[in-house]
Amino acid sequence: MHPHAPKTPLPPSPGAKPFYLKDLDFGVLAQCIHCGLCLPTCPTYDATKLEKHSPRGRIQLMRNVAEGRLDLTEAFGDEMYFCLGCLACETACPAGVDYTRMFEEARADIERAGILNTEKRNWIRSIMLRGVFTRPWLLRLIGRMLRIYQASGMEWLVKKLGLLRLLPKNLRELEPLTPRVERDFSDALIAEVETPKDAARKRVGMLTGCVQDLTYSSVNRDTVDVLLANGCEVITPRMQHCCGSLHGHNGEVDTARDMARRNIDAMERSAGSLDDLDAIITNAGGCGSHLKHYDHLLHDDPRYAARARKWTAKVKDVHEFLSAIGTVKPTGVGTEQVVTYHESCHLCHGQKITKQPRELLKLIPGLKLVELPESSWCCGSAGVYNITQPEMSAKLLDRKMANIAKTGAKCVANGNPGCSVQLEAGVRTAGSDVEIVHPITLLARAYRGGQGGEK
Amino acid sequence: MPNLTADLTALLEPARVLHSREDLLAYGYDGTAALSGVPAVVVMVKTVEEVAAIVKYAAANRVPVVGRGSGTGLSGGSVPSMGCIILCTAQMDKVIELDEKNLTVLVESGCITQKVSDLADSVGLLYPPDPGSMKISTIGGNVAENSGGLRGLKYGITRDYVMGMEVVLADGTVVWLGNKCVKDVAGYSMKDIFIGSEGTLGIITKVLLKLVPKPAAKKTMLATFARMDCASDTVSAIIAAKIIPCTLEFLDKITIKCVEDFAKIGLPLDAEAILLMETDGHPAAVEDQAAQMVEIAKRCGATSVQVAQTAEESVRLASARRSAFSALARVSPTTILEDATVPRSELSKMIRYIQDVGARHNLRIGTFGHMGDGNLHPTFLTDEKNAAEMTRVELAMQEIFDFAISLGGTITGEHGVGLAKKPFLRRALGNASLDLMKLLKKSLDPLGILNPGKIFD
Ligand SMILES: Cc1cc2nc3c(=O)[nH]c(=O)nc-3n(C[C@H](O)[C@H](O)[C@H](O)COP(=O)(O)OP(=O)(O)OC[C@H]3O[C@@H](n4cnc5c(N)ncnc54)[C@H](O)[C@@H]3O)c2cc1C
Ligand code: SF4
Ligand code: SF4
């Protein structure tokens, strides 16, 4: 065991609320009328047909906790972590239930009470959530080491010699999930201020994300290229922090708030003021969904509340933004390619962005878009779910891969790095040659291939 | 007191006997507002043998058994009674046989209604009963509630499509009732007794359903009205013109707004009422009927009538209508739905009365429903924490029921009695009819272990 592993519940930060669920407005909890219309869209209910693994069941348990009829038990904690947080239930719910809110508050209660704490879990959480993901330089250092491991041939040697077998079982199972790390991170690829050839029609801030930056920094470069091609001046703060979504979704509210403040500060430093920006662009569905909630996250912070509201109003997913300003159509004939589109949960359910990425793909010359069956069914990535619930996650990945195979497409577009890591693992396991790519990358390629674009 | 969990674990896989507090709380409700309970144990059954063994055990130990499908019922039918076993069919959901020669499908009772509908559609057939909850309701639940749907006007209700069923009786005996024959008069039609029995007479384990050929054409229209009674006049006039469309669904202003907030399909927010009208059948007949319906609606005061241009558009309209009840929950913490039904000729009177009751008791009521069936769902948008308002809701409910009965109507058209309508049943049926029901219950379930306390005490 690690010498610094905390043995007791992690202490709450000063001024934090003692209970989240209990303090939640009755209206939020009572909004669910237990009609059950969300059940068929819930992946964990679909797989088990057990009510407690359904949105309606979970809401009922949360309500029971809030009203004091159920203690914060370990079983309750396990249930709330068995939930993918995919938010398919929110899309399905006609009653407008705010599942995100309840779910995050429940997980915060669980962490506050420490009911799931084991020494191993605490160690992993404090290293990962509080250590690595709060320190951009450390995250990138680890990425750098991983890159050396992957590029040096060491990886091949380790696999060949069967050294992985020396690792504990659940770490060994993680190996195929380890994403490819890029050679350069965003700061090396993107200048702090980049201006388009002609006069800029918009000025935007660019968020590079953390996983995106580590594993898909080229997608960030592509995004900036696409924004430039669409007449935007792009401001990209240096050494950006994680957006805090991992923390928010995993009950680390205080850390999530801290991350939010740092991101607002950084953007203001680079851009002058948030008022000087037309939009703040994110290209990662999972982050976007969380970034749009900074207003709620910081609503009671006197120094940040107003700025956070401004922030929320400006954050736009890149597809959403392009579609709103009118995307420049790439010229040329393009290469013939069949592409299918997988919807990241937090893009389609969290942000209700479904049409824009498809419209954008259809602009690309030579590209034929075929619909993916069950395109909005979770792929099992779900933040760190593939690490914490490998079995359920694998089931969902198998289902997704089978659906992809049905389309015959050799290219899957999707707008969230978490999904890409998961889907690439699926491709590797299946030994298939399907390419997983961000829609923006396809657009950037089209701009580069053709003469640029036409209005 | 027997040790239920231990005993039941001997009868089926331990993983399918649920007894943790978290599990039990998750089976404490159905779709009905303000009703809940906690069962002693929940069993997830997979075979008729398991069901028989559990019922036999329950009979021997005098433990109540409450059947449950997906728990979408709207009268509290599957809400647990004290100390009961919840017998849930959600994992017993297979399609057993599709018989295209006889136009039937045999399914396990936990099979989801939508699955039957999709299967029929895939071979050019139609399973007409389509309750608003069809994406998740079970066939067993549909049969036990004799559910209606959006196509009841032309195609009838669940009862009209049940040809046979396998039932476990209160002593654990397994019986098969009915068959694939179109005609069968060998003795009493026993299957009919179990249709609409709300889990009080036996546990249904398999159902043989009738399918019909899929109509070749379909047309969907949306008529907009500036007054509610113009919509009910339209319905009466269409029926008086000897046209039987498959769907005549009504939404009032509040309901339109809530549904639009959810579905965002461009419903007219300034209308007092809309009527979703659908006709299907032979293409020429459909054209002709649709034209007549447009004409009638306009004559009765419709401000506009739109015709859906594509199949997707009509599906979007129908699914939006299906979300009406849940969407109304956007307005207030508690949503109490009623199910008053009157002969079609009395619709306008009923609609006006409901408006009047709402005004008199200072209550918000959203009304929608299967207008072609005379089946309305006045829905109280209230707050269970406001005691004074809840008293007024009860008064209003009573008045609406009384008025429906006085028009020759009923207190529930499709949601069943369960717990919610129990207090009103005697008044609706009269003594002789209610006593006959009790006699039947007593002879089929003498120990009173099947869903006790539902429909009547
Ligand atoms: C949004 C919404 C829309 C709805 N729209 C309609 C509609 O348009 N028309 C309509 O008629 N109803 C409608 N309903 C009501 C409800 O969906 C139906 O009554 C449905 O048939 C219930 O199915 P279930 O599987 O959920 O049954 P449950 O709610 O689980 O059970 C209902 C009753 O059946 C009994 N039961 C269940 N399974 C069995 C079995 N295998 N054997 C014996 N008894 C059993 C239960 O004990 C209970 O009494 C709607 C409900 C909702 C929430
Ligand atoms: S979350 Fe929404 S859809 Fe699901 S049961 Fe509750 S009200 Fe119904
Ligand atoms: S977030 Fe996803 S997994 Fe969780 S309850 Fe909703 S639909 Fe189910």
PDB file of N, CA and C and ligand atoms in Angstrom, chain A residues 34-37, chain B residues 30-31 66-74 76-79 87 89 92 109-110 130-134 136-150 197-200 202-205 321-323 325-326 370 375 377 413-415 418 451 454, ligand 1:
ATOM      1  N   HIS A  34     -42.116   8.635 -11.818  1.00  0.00           N
ATOM      2  CA  HIS A  34     -41.938   7.184 -11.991  1.00  0.00           C
ATOM      3  C   HIS A  34     -42.808   6.556 -13.082  1.00  0.00           C
ATOM      4  N   CYS A  35     -42.844   7.191 -14.235  1.00  0.00           N
ATOM      5  CA  CYS A  35     -43.642   6.657 -15.342  1.00  0.00           C
ATOM      6  C   CYS A  35     -42.917   5.535 -16.074  1.00  0.00           C
ATOM      7  N   GLY A  36     -41.593   5.506 -15.965  1.00  0.00           N
ATOM      8  CA  GLY A  36     -40.837   4.416 -16.571  1.00  0.00           C
ATOM      9  C   GLY A  36     -40.469   4.606 -18.037  1.00  0.00           C
ATOM     10  N   LEU A  37     -40.809   5.746 -18.626  1.00  0.00           N
ATOM     11  CA  LEU A  37     -40.528   5.920 -20.051  1.00  0.00           C
ATOM     12  C   LEU A  37     -39.024   5.959 -20.356  1.00  0.00           C
TER      13      LEU A  37
ATOM     14  N   ASP B  30     -45.467   2.198  -8.768  1.00  0.00           N
ATOM     15  CA  ASP B  30     -45.645   2.065 -10.211  1.00  0.00           C
ATOM     16  C   ASP B  30     -45.768   3.480 -10.762  1.00  0.00           C
ATOM     17  N   GLY B  31     -46.507   3.692 -11.844  1.00  0.00           N
ATOM     18  CA  GLY B  31     -46.562   5.031 -12.426  1.00  0.00           C
ATOM     19  C   GLY B  31     -47.563   5.956 -11.759  1.00  0.00           C
ATOM     20  N   VAL B  66     -47.807 -10.196  -5.464  1.00  0.00           N
ATOM     21  CA  VAL B  66     -48.214  -9.103  -6.346  1.00  0.00           C
ATOM     22  C   VAL B  66     -47.435  -9.221  -7.660  1.00  0.00           C
ATOM     23  N   GLY B  67     -48.169  -9.428  -8.745  1.00  0.00           N
ATOM     24  CA  GLY B  67     -47.536  -9.531 -10.059  1.00  0.00           C
ATOM     25  C   GLY B  67     -47.073  -8.161 -10.502  1.00  0.00           C
ATOM     26  N   ARG B  68     -45.967  -8.137 -11.244  1.00  0.00           N
ATOM     27  CA  ARG B  68     -45.461  -6.856 -11.746  1.00  0.00           C
ATOM     28  C   ARG B  68     -44.780  -7.058 -13.086  1.00  0.00           C
ATOM     29  N   GLY B  69     -45.117  -6.191 -14.021  1.00  0.00           N
ATOM     30  CA  GLY B  69     -44.429  -6.203 -15.304  1.00  0.00           C
ATOM     31  C   GLY B  69     -43.369  -5.127 -15.260  1.00  0.00           C
ATOM     32  N   SER B  70     -43.639  -3.985 -15.902  1.00  0.00           N
ATOM     33  CA  SER B  70     -42.677  -2.884 -15.876  1.00  0.00           C
ATOM     34  C   SER B  70     -43.064  -1.782 -14.901  1.00  0.00           C
ATOM     35  N   GLY B  71     -44.152  -1.971 -14.181  1.00  0.00           N
ATOM     36  CA  GLY B  71     -44.531  -0.955 -13.199  1.00  0.00           C
ATOM     37  C   GLY B  71     -44.867   0.396 -13.825  1.00  0.00           C
ATOM     38  N   THR B  72     -45.601   0.390 -14.938  1.00  0.00           N
ATOM     39  CA  THR B  72     -46.048   1.667 -15.516  1.00  0.00           C
ATOM     40  C   THR B  72     -47.530   1.900 -15.265  1.00  0.00           C
ATOM     41  N   GLY B  73     -48.135   1.004 -14.523  1.00  0.00           N
ATOM     42  CA  GLY B  73     -49.565   1.092 -14.252  1.00  0.00           C
ATOM     43  C   GLY B  73     -49.938   2.434 -13.643  1.00  0.00           C
ATOM     44  N   LEU B  74     -51.165   2.876 -13.884  1.00  0.00           N
ATOM     45  CA  LEU B  74     -51.574   4.193 -13.411  1.00  0.00           C
ATOM     46  C   LEU B  74     -52.709   4.124 -12.392  1.00  0.00           C
ATOM     47  N   GLY B  76     -51.987   1.995  -9.429  1.00  0.00           N
ATOM     48  CA  GLY B  76     -51.369   1.388  -8.249  1.00  0.00           C
ATOM     49  C   GLY B  76     -51.465  -0.122  -8.207  1.00  0.00           C
ATOM     50  N   GLY B  77     -51.763  -0.751  -9.345  1.00  0.00           N
ATOM     51  CA  GLY B  77     -51.954  -2.206  -9.382  1.00  0.00           C
ATOM     52  C   GLY B  77     -50.763  -3.009  -8.907  1.00  0.00           C
ATOM     53  N   SER B  78     -49.545  -2.569  -9.220  1.00  0.00           N
ATOM     54  CA  SER B  78     -48.394  -3.372  -8.803  1.00  0.00           C
ATOM     55  C   SER B  78     -47.673  -2.751  -7.609  1.00  0.00           C
ATOM     56  N   VAL B  79     -48.286  -1.777  -6.968  1.00  0.00           N
ATOM     57  CA  VAL B  79     -47.710  -1.239  -5.724  1.00  0.00           C
ATOM     58  C   VAL B  79     -47.812  -2.325  -4.641  1.00  0.00           C
ATOM     59  N   LEU B  87     -43.686 -10.431  -7.678  1.00  0.00           N
ATOM     60  CA  LEU B  87     -43.285 -11.414  -8.679  1.00  0.00           C
ATOM     61  C   LEU B  87     -43.152 -10.659  -9.999  1.00  0.00           C
ATOM     62  N   THR B  89     -41.945 -10.016 -13.892  1.00  0.00           N
ATOM     63  CA  THR B  89     -41.764 -10.796 -15.130  1.00  0.00           C
ATOM     64  C   THR B  89     -40.781 -10.151 -16.111  1.00  0.00           C
ATOM     65  N   MET B  92     -38.646 -12.388 -18.012  1.00  0.00           N
ATOM     66  CA  MET B  92     -39.316 -13.490 -18.728  1.00  0.00           C
ATOM     67  C   MET B  92     -39.976 -12.853 -19.951  1.00  0.00           C
ATOM     68  N   SER B 109     -45.057 -13.449 -20.814  1.00  0.00           N
ATOM     69  CA  SER B 109     -45.834 -12.287 -20.376  1.00  0.00           C
ATOM     70  C   SER B 109     -44.996 -11.046 -20.087  1.00  0.00           C
ATOM     71  N   GLY B 110     -43.666 -11.231 -19.884  1.00  0.00           N
ATOM     72  CA  GLY B 110     -42.822 -10.059 -19.631  1.00  0.00           C
ATOM     73  C   GLY B 110     -42.360  -9.377 -20.912  1.00  0.00           C
ATOM     74  N   ASP B 130     -51.713   0.004 -28.724  1.00  0.00           N
ATOM     75  CA  ASP B 130     -50.486   0.801 -28.583  1.00  0.00           C
ATOM     76  C   ASP B 130     -50.597   1.810 -27.449  1.00  0.00           C
ATOM     77  N   PRO B 131     -50.665   1.336 -26.201  1.00  0.00           N
ATOM     78  CA  PRO B 131     -50.751   2.280 -25.077  1.00  0.00           C
ATOM     79  C   PRO B 131     -49.576   3.252 -25.097  1.00  0.00           C
ATOM     80  N   GLY B 132     -49.791   4.414 -24.503  1.00  0.00           N
ATOM     81  CA  GLY B 132     -48.748   5.427 -24.456  1.00  0.00           C
ATOM     82  C   GLY B 132     -47.438   4.910 -23.896  1.00  0.00           C
ATOM     83  N   SER B 133     -47.516   3.867 -23.092  1.00  0.00           N
ATOM     84  CA  SER B 133     -46.339   3.320 -22.433  1.00  0.00           C
ATOM     85  C   SER B 133     -45.721   2.170 -23.206  1.00  0.00           C
ATOM     86  N   MET B 134     -46.125   1.948 -24.458  1.00  0.00           N
ATOM     87  CA  MET B 134     -45.762   0.702 -25.152  1.00  0.00           C
ATOM     88  C   MET B 134     -44.274   0.429 -25.275  1.00  0.00           C
ATOM     89  N   ILE B 136     -42.212   0.376 -23.033  1.00  0.00           N
ATOM     90  CA  ILE B 136     -41.702  -0.320 -21.852  1.00  0.00           C
ATOM     91  C   ILE B 136     -42.756  -1.195 -21.177  1.00  0.00           C
ATOM     92  N   SER B 137     -44.044  -1.006 -21.446  1.00  0.00           N
ATOM     93  CA  SER B 137     -45.050  -1.834 -20.768  1.00  0.00           C
ATOM     94  C   SER B 137     -44.914  -3.284 -21.228  1.00  0.00           C
ATOM     95  N   THR B 138     -45.339  -4.220 -20.386  1.00  0.00           N
ATOM     96  CA  THR B 138     -45.267  -5.632 -20.764  1.00  0.00           C
ATOM     97  C   THR B 138     -46.630  -6.095 -21.274  1.00  0.00           C
ATOM     98  N   ILE B 139     -46.614  -7.155 -22.070  1.00  0.00           N
ATOM     99  CA  ILE B 139     -47.868  -7.717 -22.554  1.00  0.00           C
ATOM    100  C   ILE B 139     -48.698  -8.226 -21.372  1.00  0.00           C
ATOM    101  N   GLY B 140     -48.016  -8.825 -20.387  1.00  0.00           N
ATOM    102  CA  GLY B 140     -48.734  -9.309 -19.191  1.00  0.00           C
ATOM    103  C   GLY B 140     -49.477  -8.169 -18.507  1.00  0.00           C
ATOM    104  N   GLY B 141     -48.788  -7.029 -18.370  1.00  0.00           N
ATOM    105  CA  GLY B 141     -49.409  -5.855 -17.758  1.00  0.00           C
ATOM    106  C   GLY B 141     -50.556  -5.334 -18.616  1.00  0.00           C
ATOM    107  N   ASN B 142     -50.366  -5.317 -19.928  1.00  0.00           N
ATOM    108  CA  ASN B 142     -51.419  -4.867 -20.850  1.00  0.00           C
ATOM    109  C   ASN B 142     -52.666  -5.733 -20.707  1.00  0.00           C
ATOM    110  N   VAL B 143     -52.455  -7.055 -20.630  1.00  0.00           N
ATOM    111  CA  VAL B 143     -53.599  -7.963 -20.520  1.00  0.00           C
ATOM    112  C   VAL B 143     -54.261  -7.791 -19.151  1.00  0.00           C
ATOM    113  N   ALA B 144     -53.425  -7.707 -18.111  1.00  0.00           N
ATOM    114  CA  ALA B 144     -53.982  -7.589 -16.764  1.00  0.00           C
ATOM    115  C   ALA B 144     -54.760  -6.282 -16.583  1.00  0.00           C
ATOM    116  N   GLU B 145     -54.408  -5.248 -17.350  1.00  0.00           N
ATOM    117  CA  GLU B 145     -55.131  -3.974 -17.260  1.00  0.00           C
ATOM    118  C   GLU B 145     -56.113  -3.796 -18.416  1.00  0.00           C
ATOM    119  N   ASN B 146     -56.107  -4.718 -19.365  1.00  0.00           N
ATOM    120  CA  ASN B 146     -56.902  -4.565 -20.591  1.00  0.00           C
ATOM    121  C   ASN B 146     -56.684  -3.179 -21.191  1.00  0.00           C
ATOM    122  N   SER B 147     -55.422  -2.900 -21.467  1.00  0.00           N
ATOM    123  CA  SER B 147     -55.037  -1.550 -21.872  1.00  0.00           C
ATOM    124  C   SER B 147     -55.580  -1.154 -23.230  1.00  0.00           C
ATOM    125  N   GLY B 148     -55.821   0.127 -23.367  1.00  0.00           N
ATOM    126  CA  GLY B 148     -56.204   0.706 -24.648  1.00  0.00           C
ATOM    127  C   GLY B 148     -54.978   1.326 -25.297  1.00  0.00           C
ATOM    128  N   GLY B 149     -55.224   2.275 -26.160  1.00  0.00           N
ATOM    129  CA  GLY B 149     -54.100   2.928 -26.825  1.00  0.00           C
ATOM    130  C   GLY B 149     -54.613   4.019 -27.724  1.00  0.00           C
ATOM    131  N   LEU B 150     -53.767   4.414 -28.696  1.00  0.00           N
ATOM    132  CA  LEU B 150     -54.138   5.526 -29.568  1.00  0.00           C
ATOM    133  C   LEU B 150     -54.996   5.080 -30.750  1.00  0.00           C
ATOM    134  N   SER B 197     -57.977  -8.388 -15.070  1.00  0.00           N
ATOM    135  CA  SER B 197     -58.156  -8.846 -13.682  1.00  0.00           C
ATOM    136  C   SER B 197     -57.109  -8.256 -12.730  1.00  0.00           C
ATOM    137  N   GLU B 198     -56.195  -7.469 -13.269  1.00  0.00           N
ATOM    138  CA  GLU B 198     -55.232  -6.719 -12.452  1.00  0.00           C
ATOM    139  C   GLU B 198     -54.430  -7.583 -11.482  1.00  0.00           C
ATOM    140  N   GLY B 199     -54.125  -8.785 -11.896  1.00  0.00           N
ATOM    141  CA  GLY B 199     -53.285  -9.634 -11.048  1.00  0.00           C
ATOM    142  C   GLY B 199     -53.994 -10.208  -9.840  1.00  0.00           C
ATOM    143  N   THR B 200     -55.332 -10.108  -9.789  1.00  0.00           N
ATOM    144  CA  THR B 200     -56.038 -10.577  -8.594  1.00  0.00           C
ATOM    145  C   THR B 200     -56.584 -11.998  -8.746  1.00  0.00           C
ATOM    146  N   GLY B 202     -54.985 -14.534 -11.088  1.00  0.00           N
ATOM    147  CA  GLY B 202     -53.958 -15.489 -11.495  1.00  0.00           C
ATOM    148  C   GLY B 202     -52.775 -14.734 -12.055  1.00  0.00           C
ATOM    149  N   ILE B 203     -51.639 -15.452 -12.186  1.00  0.00           N
ATOM    150  CA  ILE B 203     -50.461 -14.821 -12.781  1.00  0.00           C
ATOM    151  C   ILE B 203     -50.351 -15.309 -14.228  1.00  0.00           C
ATOM    152  N   ILE B 204     -50.386 -14.378 -15.144  1.00  0.00           N
ATOM    153  CA  ILE B 204     -50.314 -14.716 -16.565  1.00  0.00           C
ATOM    154  C   ILE B 204     -48.859 -14.954 -16.935  1.00  0.00           C
ATOM    155  N   THR B 205     -48.579 -16.092 -17.582  1.00  0.00           N
ATOM    156  CA  THR B 205     -47.185 -16.389 -17.917  1.00  0.00           C
ATOM    157  C   THR B 205     -46.923 -16.368 -19.419  1.00  0.00           C
ATOM    158  N   ARG B 321     -47.471  12.711 -28.762  1.00  0.00           N
ATOM    159  CA  ARG B 321     -48.731  12.524 -28.045  1.00  0.00           C
ATOM    160  C   ARG B 321     -48.546  11.515 -26.909  1.00  0.00           C
ATOM    161  N   ARG B 322     -47.754  10.457 -27.144  1.00  0.00           N
ATOM    162  CA  ARG B 322     -47.565   9.431 -26.112  1.00  0.00           C
ATOM    163  C   ARG B 322     -46.877   9.984 -24.876  1.00  0.00           C
ATOM    164  N   SER B 323     -46.137  11.078 -25.041  1.00  0.00           N
ATOM    165  CA  SER B 323     -45.401  11.603 -23.890  1.00  0.00           C
ATOM    166  C   SER B 323     -46.261  12.554 -23.060  1.00  0.00           C
ATOM    167  N   PHE B 325     -48.705  12.568 -20.796  1.00  0.00           N
ATOM    168  CA  PHE B 325     -48.856  12.455 -19.349  1.00  0.00           C
ATOM    169  C   PHE B 325     -47.569  12.832 -18.628  1.00  0.00           C
ATOM    170  N   SER B 326     -46.459  12.228 -19.038  1.00  0.00           N
ATOM    171  CA  SER B 326     -45.194  12.513 -18.357  1.00  0.00           C
ATOM    172  C   SER B 326     -44.782  13.964 -18.552  1.00  0.00           C
ATOM    173  N   HIS B 370     -57.959  10.085 -25.377  1.00  0.00           N
ATOM    174  CA  HIS B 370     -58.380   9.347 -26.559  1.00  0.00           C
ATOM    175  C   HIS B 370     -59.804   9.790 -26.847  1.00  0.00           C
ATOM    176  N   ASN B 375     -62.633   8.763 -24.037  1.00  0.00           N
ATOM    177  CA  ASN B 375     -61.773   8.516 -22.875  1.00  0.00           C
ATOM    178  C   ASN B 375     -60.854   9.715 -22.633  1.00  0.00           C
ATOM    179  N   HIS B 377     -58.334  12.187 -20.088  1.00  0.00           N
ATOM    180  CA  HIS B 377     -57.418  12.142 -18.948  1.00  0.00           C
ATOM    181  C   HIS B 377     -57.263  13.528 -18.349  1.00  0.00           C
ATOM    182  N   GLY B 413     -61.464   4.208 -17.937  1.00  0.00           N
ATOM    183  CA  GLY B 413     -61.614   3.654 -19.275  1.00  0.00           C
ATOM    184  C   GLY B 413     -60.538   2.645 -19.609  1.00  0.00           C
ATOM    185  N   GLU B 414     -59.341   2.818 -18.988  1.00  0.00           N
ATOM    186  CA  GLU B 414     -58.254   1.925 -19.379  1.00  0.00           C
ATOM    187  C   GLU B 414     -57.188   1.722 -18.321  1.00  0.00           C
ATOM    188  N   HIS B 415     -57.163   2.496 -17.254  1.00  0.00           N
ATOM    189  CA  HIS B 415     -56.071   2.353 -16.299  1.00  0.00           C
ATOM    190  C   HIS B 415     -56.365   1.373 -15.179  1.00  0.00           C
ATOM    191  N   GLY B 418     -57.236  -0.800  -9.376  1.00  0.00           N
ATOM    192  CA  GLY B 418     -56.072  -0.884  -8.486  1.00  0.00           C
ATOM    193  C   GLY B 418     -56.387  -0.367  -7.100  1.00  0.00           C
ATOM    194  N   ASN B 451     -52.592 -10.383  -5.188  1.00  0.00           N
ATOM    195  CA  ASN B 451     -52.758  -8.923  -5.197  1.00  0.00           C
ATOM    196  C   ASN B 451     -53.901  -8.447  -4.295  1.00  0.00           C
ATOM    197  N   LYS B 454     -56.474  -4.898  -3.931  1.00  0.00           N
ATOM    198  CA  LYS B 454     -56.609  -4.151  -5.179  1.00  0.00           C
ATOM    199  C   LYS B 454     -58.024  -4.372  -5.734  1.00  0.00           C
TER     200      LYS B 454
HETATM  201  C1  LIG C   1     -46.733   7.434 -19.862  1.00  0.00           C
HETATM  202  C2  LIG C   1     -47.790   6.400 -19.721  1.00  0.00           C
HETATM  203  C3  LIG C   1     -48.754   6.259 -20.709  1.00  0.00           C
HETATM  204  C4  LIG C   1     -49.753   5.305 -20.596  1.00  0.00           C
HETATM  205  N1  LIG C   1     -50.658   5.196 -21.599  1.00  0.00           N
HETATM  206  C5  LIG C   1     -51.633   4.281 -21.516  1.00  0.00           C
HETATM  207  C6  LIG C   1     -52.588   4.145 -22.560  1.00  0.00           C
HETATM  208  O1  LIG C   1     -52.535   4.864 -23.556  1.00  0.00           O
HETATM  209  N2  LIG C   1     -53.567   3.233 -22.408  1.00  0.00           N
HETATM  210  C7  LIG C   1     -53.628   2.419 -21.317  1.00  0.00           C
HETATM  211  O2  LIG C   1     -54.515   1.597 -21.252  1.00  0.00           O
HETATM  212  N3  LIG C   1     -52.728   2.517 -20.316  1.00  0.00           N
HETATM  213  C8  LIG C   1     -51.732   3.411 -20.388  1.00  0.00           C
HETATM  214  N4  LIG C   1     -50.819   3.513 -19.363  1.00  0.00           N
HETATM  215  C9  LIG C   1     -50.936   2.636 -18.178  1.00  0.00           C
HETATM  216  C10 LIG C   1     -50.019   1.394 -18.171  1.00  0.00           C
HETATM  217  O3  LIG C   1     -48.902   1.596 -18.953  1.00  0.00           O
HETATM  218  C11 LIG C   1     -50.709   0.162 -18.649  1.00  0.00           C
HETATM  219  O4  LIG C   1     -51.674  -0.175 -17.708  1.00  0.00           O
HETATM  220  C12 LIG C   1     -49.790  -1.055 -18.869  1.00  0.00           C
HETATM  221  O5  LIG C   1     -50.532  -2.093 -19.421  1.00  0.00           O
HETATM  222  C13 LIG C   1     -49.124  -1.572 -17.626  1.00  0.00           C
HETATM  223  O6  LIG C   1     -48.115  -2.511 -17.993  1.00  0.00           O
HETATM  224  P1  LIG C   1     -46.929  -2.898 -16.994  1.00  0.00           P
HETATM  225  O7  LIG C   1     -46.140  -3.979 -17.622  1.00  0.00           O
HETATM  226  O8  LIG C   1     -46.178  -1.706 -16.633  1.00  0.00           O
HETATM  227  O9  LIG C   1     -47.746  -3.451 -15.765  1.00  0.00           O
HETATM  228  P2  LIG C   1     -47.604  -3.127 -14.199  1.00  0.00           P
HETATM  229  O10 LIG C   1     -47.802  -1.700 -13.943  1.00  0.00           O
HETATM  230  O11 LIG C   1     -46.374  -3.744 -13.696  1.00  0.00           O
HETATM  231  O12 LIG C   1     -48.852  -3.918 -13.653  1.00  0.00           O
HETATM  232  C14 LIG C   1     -50.162  -3.519 -13.938  1.00  0.00           C
HETATM  233  C15 LIG C   1     -51.145  -4.484 -13.297  1.00  0.00           C
HETATM  234  O13 LIG C   1     -51.051  -5.738 -13.933  1.00  0.00           O
HETATM  235  C16 LIG C   1     -50.715  -6.754 -13.009  1.00  0.00           C
HETATM  236  N5  LIG C   1     -49.797  -7.641 -13.719  1.00  0.00           N
HETATM  237  C17 LIG C   1     -48.651  -7.321 -14.358  1.00  0.00           C
HETATM  238  N6  LIG C   1     -48.127  -8.404 -14.944  1.00  0.00           N
HETATM  239  C18 LIG C   1     -48.957  -9.433 -14.668  1.00  0.00           C
HETATM  240  C19 LIG C   1     -48.943 -10.819 -14.991  1.00  0.00           C
HETATM  241  N7  LIG C   1     -47.964 -11.349 -15.725  1.00  0.00           N
HETATM  242  N8  LIG C   1     -49.961 -11.579 -14.546  1.00  0.00           N
HETATM  243  C20 LIG C   1     -50.958 -11.035 -13.816  1.00  0.00           C
HETATM  244  N9  LIG C   1     -51.017  -9.758 -13.465  1.00  0.00           N
HETATM  245  C21 LIG C   1     -50.022  -8.956 -13.892  1.00  0.00           C
HETATM  246  C22 LIG C   1     -50.136  -6.041 -11.826  1.00  0.00           C
HETATM  247  O14 LIG C   1     -50.344  -6.766 -10.641  1.00  0.00           O
HETATM  248  C23 LIG C   1     -50.910  -4.752 -11.834  1.00  0.00           C
HETATM  249  O15 LIG C   1     -52.120  -4.916 -11.195  1.00  0.00           O
HETATM  250  C24 LIG C   1     -49.803   4.470 -19.461  1.00  0.00           C
HETATM  251  C25 LIG C   1     -48.846   4.598 -18.478  1.00  0.00           C
HETATM  252  C26 LIG C   1     -47.837   5.559 -18.586  1.00  0.00           C
HETATM  253  C27 LIG C   1     -46.829   5.670 -17.508  1.00  0.00           C
END
